[in-house]
Structure formats: structure tokens, C-alpha cells
Amino acid sequence: MAILLYNGTLGTDNWLQALKQQLPEETIYCYPQLPNKADVEFAAVWNLPPGELATYPNLRAILLLGAGGDFLMRETNLPDVPIVRLIDENVAYDMTQYCLYWVAHYYRHFDSYARQQAEKIWQRIEYPPIDQYKVGVLGLGAIGTQIAQSLNYTGYQVSAWVQSHREVEQITLFQGVDEFAPFMAELDVLVNILPLTADTHCFLNLERLRLLPNHAKIINISRGAVIDEQALRSLLDTGELGGAVLDVFPSEPPSPNHWVWSHPKVKVTPHISGQTYPRSAAKSLVDNILRIRAGEPPFPIFDPQRGY
Ligand code: GLV
């Protein structure tokens, strides 16, 4: 039996190396090189072309190679096998660091200092005490919670919006549809880490983005399609939004003539806020393969209906 490996445009060399180290006896096929589809027992994949997963008659599980499983939303005929999410704590550390960097960038006016340097201006800019600088986190899963708590330990005033009742230490929670507007109205920076699902597609539309104060900035680190790009652009242009850091886009990379590249209020990074490190992540993947072979349930399970 064999493991099928595919990681979209990111390539599989490092995964192959990490898996071979931990499972030296295993046969590993790298898509699209597939001597025999019937051999494939596990599909360790990310962004596999739609329809492909249904063509492996002996598949026992799909093991995601990335934090998000939204590529599975394109599937109309998913095989009836468990889909297992990837755990890699390094991803959460990286994404936290990314947010701390950009929040500090705005809070301490580093943008303005770059402009001042270009004009040889030496001038200090006031900023509020850190516990009055308000950062909101949208999407309070494992990674979102770590980001929110780290921002809080750093001193910012942190809140989050959740659909239903929860308690998270140190974080002010706004709950349910009625509390969405008050949540947004408070913020200096909004961090979006909502997974992309049928419900969150363009969740941050014109109406919802308008709830933010005009000076507010957005940091998007989950999926581009959670934000309505045209709405974002028009609010940036009219001065109803202060800026945006975009690490993710509905289609990646954005085309060379896409407006984001040259918009003065937008920072673009190439989907790097959190990277999965095969060296550490392969451990959870291998544990789940061994668990399934021993007849035990794998975890954590990805639910394609919910989208996370
Ligand atoms: C990256 O975006 C991932 O889903 O791992």
C-alpha cells in the first residue's frame, strides 16, 4: 500500500524527506506519478485537483497538508473516509508573529516614519497607551485564540467576535449577530482568521466593513475570499478604511495588473503568515496513519460540511 503526496504549487520534496525519515518502509507516490491508484491507502494532500480524490478505490483517509481545507469545497464527490486536519504548532507561532509585527507597525506609526524619512523629517508621533489600542480577532479557533492571547499579553486591548457563547481568558468576547456591529465599531485593527466556508465567503462585505471606524486597518491571514475585494477597495479609496495587510487572495498570486499591488494603503505578502514545517508537522500525520492502521480513530477531524 502507498501514501499519495501532493502539496499544490508548494512542492513535496521536504514532505517526502520528512515522511521517509519517519516511515522508511513506506511506498510514497508524488502526484501525478501514480503507478497504481489501487495502492493508495492515504492521501496526504493540499489543493489536489477537484475530482481526483474520488478515484482511489482503497483510500482509508485524507490527511490535510495545510491548516485550511477549503480546497475540498470544490469537491462534489468526496470519498466517504475520515479527513484529518494538520496540527503544527509552528504555524500558530508564525501567524502570531506576523500579526504582532503588523499591529505594532500601525500602532507605532512606522508607516508614517518611512514617509518622513523619505522627506528627511524628524518628528515624533503620539500614540495612545497600549491598553487603549483596540485589536479585534475574527475567527477564534486554535490559531485565532493564540493570536488573540499573544496580543493581549503584549498589552493591547483585545476582543473577538464569536457566533455562540464561549469564554476565553483575558479576551473580551462579542457574541452573536447582535454584537457584531458593536465589536467592529471599537476597533483600531481587525485581524481576520475566519476559515473560508460557504457561510464566510465574502463575509466581510461592504456593509460589514463599513462598521469599522474610518481609521481602522485590516490584517487578512485566512483566505482572500472571506473579504469582498471590491468593497475593500472602495472603502480604502473613500477614506472609510485606514489600510489593509493582505497575505491571502481569492486567486493567488494576484494578477500583475491587480489593484492591490500598487494601492498606497495596502501591504501585500505572498501567503507567508504561517508556514507548515514538514519536519514538525509530519509527526502528527504519521501518528494518524499509525492510529488508523491500529484501528483507532484519527484526530482532529475536518468536517467538510462546516469547512473546518
Ligand atoms: C495555509 O494557508 C494553510 O491552509 O496551511
Coordinates of N, CA and C in Angstrom, one line a residue, residues 201-292:
H201 N -17.9 33.1 2.9 CA -17.5 33.6 1.6 C -18.0 35.1 1.5
C202 N -17.1 36.0 1.3 CA -17.4 37.5 1.3 C -18.1 37.9 2.6
F203 N -17.8 37.3 3.7 CA -18.4 37.7 4.9 C -18.1 39.1 5.2
L204 N -16.9 39.5 5.0 CA -16.6 41.0 5.2 C -16.9 41.7 3.9
N205 N -18.2 42.0 3.8 CA -18.7 42.7 2.6 C -18.8 44.2 2.9
L206 N -19.3 45.0 2.0 CA -19.3 46.4 2.1 C -20.0 46.9 3.4
E207 N -21.2 46.2 3.7 CA -22.0 46.6 4.8 C -21.2 46.3 6.1
R208 N -20.6 45.2 6.2 CA -19.9 44.8 7.5 C -18.6 45.6 7.6
L209 N -17.9 45.8 6.5 CA -16.6 46.5 6.6 C -16.9 48.0 7.0
R210 N -18.0 48.5 6.6 CA -18.4 49.9 6.9 C -18.6 50.1 8.4
L211 N -18.7 49.0 9.2 CA -18.9 49.1 10.6 C -17.6 49.5 11.3
L212 N -16.5 49.3 10.6 CA -15.2 49.7 11.3 C -15.0 51.2 11.2
P213 N -14.3 51.8 12.2 CA -14.0 53.2 12.2 C -13.2 53.5 10.9
N214 N -13.2 54.7 10.5 CA -12.5 55.1 9.2 C -11.0 54.9 9.3
H215 N -10.5 55.0 10.5 CA -9.0 54.9 10.6 C -8.6 53.4 10.7
A216 N -9.5 52.5 10.9 CA -9.2 51.1 11.2 C -8.4 50.4 10.0
K217 N -7.6 49.5 10.4 CA -6.8 48.7 9.5 C -7.3 47.2 9.6
I218 N -7.1 46.5 8.4 CA -7.5 45.1 8.4 C -6.2 44.3 8.1
I219 N -6.1 43.2 8.8 CA -5.0 42.2 8.5 C -5.7 40.9 8.1
N220 N -5.5 40.5 6.9 CA -6.2 39.2 6.5 C -5.2 38.1 6.3
I221 N -5.3 37.1 7.2 CA -4.4 36.0 7.1 C -5.1 34.6 6.9
S222 N -6.4 34.6 6.6 CA -7.0 33.3 6.5 C -7.2 33.0 5.0
R223 N -8.2 33.5 4.4 CA -8.4 33.3 2.9 C -8.9 34.6 2.3
G224 N -8.4 34.9 1.1 CA -8.8 36.1 0.4 C -10.3 36.2 0.2
A225 N -10.9 35.1 -0.1 CA -12.3 35.2 -0.5 C -13.3 35.5 0.7
V226 N -12.7 35.6 2.0 CA -13.6 36.0 3.1 C -13.9 37.5 3.0
I227 N -13.0 38.2 2.3 CA -13.3 39.7 2.2 C -13.7 40.0 0.7
D228 N -14.7 40.8 0.6 CA -15.2 41.3 -0.7 C -14.1 42.3 -1.2
E229 N -13.3 41.9 -2.1 CA -12.2 42.8 -2.5 C -12.6 44.1 -3.1
Q230 N -13.7 44.1 -3.8 CA -14.2 45.4 -4.4 C -14.6 46.4 -3.3
A231 N -15.3 45.8 -2.3 CA -15.8 46.6 -1.2 C -14.6 47.2 -0.4
L232 N -13.6 46.3 -0.2 CA -12.4 46.8 0.5 C -11.8 48.0 -0.3
R233 N -11.6 47.8 -1.6 CA -11.0 48.8 -2.4 C -11.8 50.1 -2.3
S234 N -13.1 50.0 -2.4 CA -13.9 51.3 -2.4 C -13.8 52.0 -1.1
L235 N -13.8 51.2 0.0 CA -13.7 51.9 1.3 C -12.3 52.5 1.6
L236 N -11.3 51.8 1.0 CA -9.9 52.4 1.2 C -9.8 53.7 0.4
D237 N -10.5 53.7 -0.8 CA -10.4 54.9 -1.7 C -11.2 56.0 -1.2
T238 N -12.3 55.7 -0.5 CA -13.1 56.8 0.0 C -12.7 57.3 1.4
G239 N -11.6 56.7 1.9 CA -11.2 57.1 3.3 C -12.0 56.5 4.4
E240 N -12.8 55.5 4.1 CA -13.6 54.9 5.2 C -12.9 53.7 5.8
L241 N -11.7 53.5 5.4 CA -10.9 52.4 6.0 C -9.4 52.9 5.9
G242 N -8.7 52.6 6.9 CA -7.3 53.2 7.0 C -6.2 52.4 6.3
G243 N -6.4 51.1 6.1 CA -5.4 50.3 5.4 C -5.6 48.8 5.5
A244 N -4.9 48.1 4.8 CA -5.1 46.6 4.8 C -3.7 45.9 4.5
V245 N -3.5 44.9 5.3 CA -2.4 44.0 5.1 C -3.0 42.7 4.6
L246 N -2.6 42.3 3.4 CA -3.2 41.2 2.7 C -2.2 40.1 2.5
D247 N -2.3 39.0 3.1 CA -1.4 37.9 2.9 C -2.0 36.8 2.0
V248 N -3.4 36.9 1.8 CA -4.1 35.9 1.1 C -5.1 36.6 0.1
F249 N -5.3 35.9 -1.0 CA -6.1 36.5 -2.1 C -7.0 35.4 -2.7
P250 N -8.2 35.9 -3.2 CA -9.1 34.9 -3.8 C -8.4 34.0 -4.8
S251 N -7.5 34.6 -5.6 CA -6.7 33.8 -6.6 C -5.3 34.2 -6.4
E252 N -4.4 33.2 -6.2 CA -3.0 33.5 -5.8 C -2.1 33.0 -6.9
P253 N -1.1 33.8 -7.3 CA -0.9 35.2 -6.9 C -1.9 36.1 -7.6
P254 N -2.1 37.3 -7.0 CA -2.9 38.2 -7.7 C -2.3 38.6 -9.1
S255 N -3.1 38.8 -10.1 CA -2.5 39.1 -11.4 C -1.7 40.4 -11.4
P256 N -0.7 40.5 -12.3 CA 0.2 41.6 -12.3 C -0.5 43.0 -12.3
N257 N -1.7 43.0 -13.0 CA -2.4 44.3 -13.0 C -3.5 44.5 -11.9
H258 N -3.4 43.6 -10.9 CA -4.4 43.7 -9.8 C -4.1 44.9 -9.0
W259 N -5.2 45.6 -8.6 CA -5.1 46.9 -7.9 C -4.3 46.8 -6.6
V260 N -4.3 45.6 -5.9 CA -3.6 45.6 -4.6 C -2.1 45.9 -4.7
W261 N -1.5 45.5 -5.8 CA 0.0 45.7 -5.8 C 0.4 47.1 -5.6
S262 N -0.4 48.1 -6.1 CA 0.1 49.4 -6.1 C -0.8 50.4 -5.2
H263 N -1.7 49.8 -4.5 CA -2.6 50.7 -3.7 C -1.7 51.2 -2.5
P264 N -1.7 52.5 -2.3 CA -0.9 53.1 -1.3 C -1.3 52.7 0.2
K265 N -2.5 52.2 0.3 CA -2.9 51.8 1.7 C -2.8 50.3 1.9
V266 N -2.3 49.6 0.9 CA -2.3 48.1 1.0 C -0.8 47.5 1.1
K267 N -0.7 46.6 2.0 CA 0.6 45.8 2.1 C 0.3 44.4 1.6
V268 N 1.1 43.9 0.7 CA 0.9 42.6 0.1 C 2.1 41.7 0.6
T269 N 1.7 40.5 1.1 CA 2.8 39.5 1.3 C 2.3 38.2 0.7
P270 N 3.2 37.3 0.2 CA 2.8 36.2 -0.6 C 2.4 34.9 0.2
H271 N 1.3 35.0 0.9 CA 0.7 33.9 1.7 C 1.8 33.2 2.5
I272 N 2.4 34.0 3.4 CA 3.5 33.5 4.2 C 3.3 33.7 5.7
S273 N 2.1 34.1 6.1 CA 1.9 34.5 7.5 C 2.2 33.3 8.4
G274 N 1.8 32.1 8.0 CA 2.2 30.9 8.7 C 2.5 29.8 7.8
Q275 N 3.7 29.2 8.0 CA 4.0 28.1 7.1 C 4.1 26.8 7.8
T276 N 3.6 25.7 7.1 CA 3.7 24.4 7.8 C 5.1 23.9 7.5
Y277 N 5.7 23.4 8.6 CA 7.0 22.9 8.5 C 6.9 21.3 8.5
P278 N 7.2 20.7 7.4 CA 7.1 19.2 7.3 C 7.8 18.5 8.4
R279 N 9.0 19.1 8.8 CA 9.8 18.4 9.9 C 9.0 18.2 11.1
S280 N 8.2 19.2 11.6 CA 7.4 19.0 12.8 C 6.0 18.5 12.5
A281 N 5.4 18.9 11.3 CA 4.0 18.5 11.1 C 3.9 17.1 10.7
A282 N 5.0 16.5 10.1 CA 4.9 15.1 9.7 C 4.7 14.2 10.8
K283 N 5.1 14.6 12.0 CA 4.9 13.8 13.2 C 3.4 13.5 13.4
S284 N 2.5 14.6 13.3 CA 1.1 14.4 13.6 C 0.5 13.6 12.4
L285 N 1.0 13.7 11.2 CA 0.5 13.0 10.1 C 0.8 11.5 10.3
V286 N 2.0 11.2 10.7 CA 2.4 9.8 10.8 C 1.7 9.2 12.0
D287 N 1.5 9.9 13.1 CA 0.7 9.4 14.2 C -0.7 9.0 13.8
N288 N -1.3 9.8 12.9 CA -2.6 9.4 12.5 C -2.7 8.2 11.6
I289 N -1.6 8.1 10.7 CA -1.6 6.9 9.9 C -1.5 5.6 10.7
L290 N -0.6 5.7 11.7 CA -0.4 4.5 12.6 C -1.7 4.3 13.4
R291 N -2.3 5.3 13.8 CA -3.6 5.2 14.6 C -4.6 4.5 13.8
I292 N -4.8 4.9 12.5 CA -5.8 4.3 11.6 C -5.4 2.8 11.4

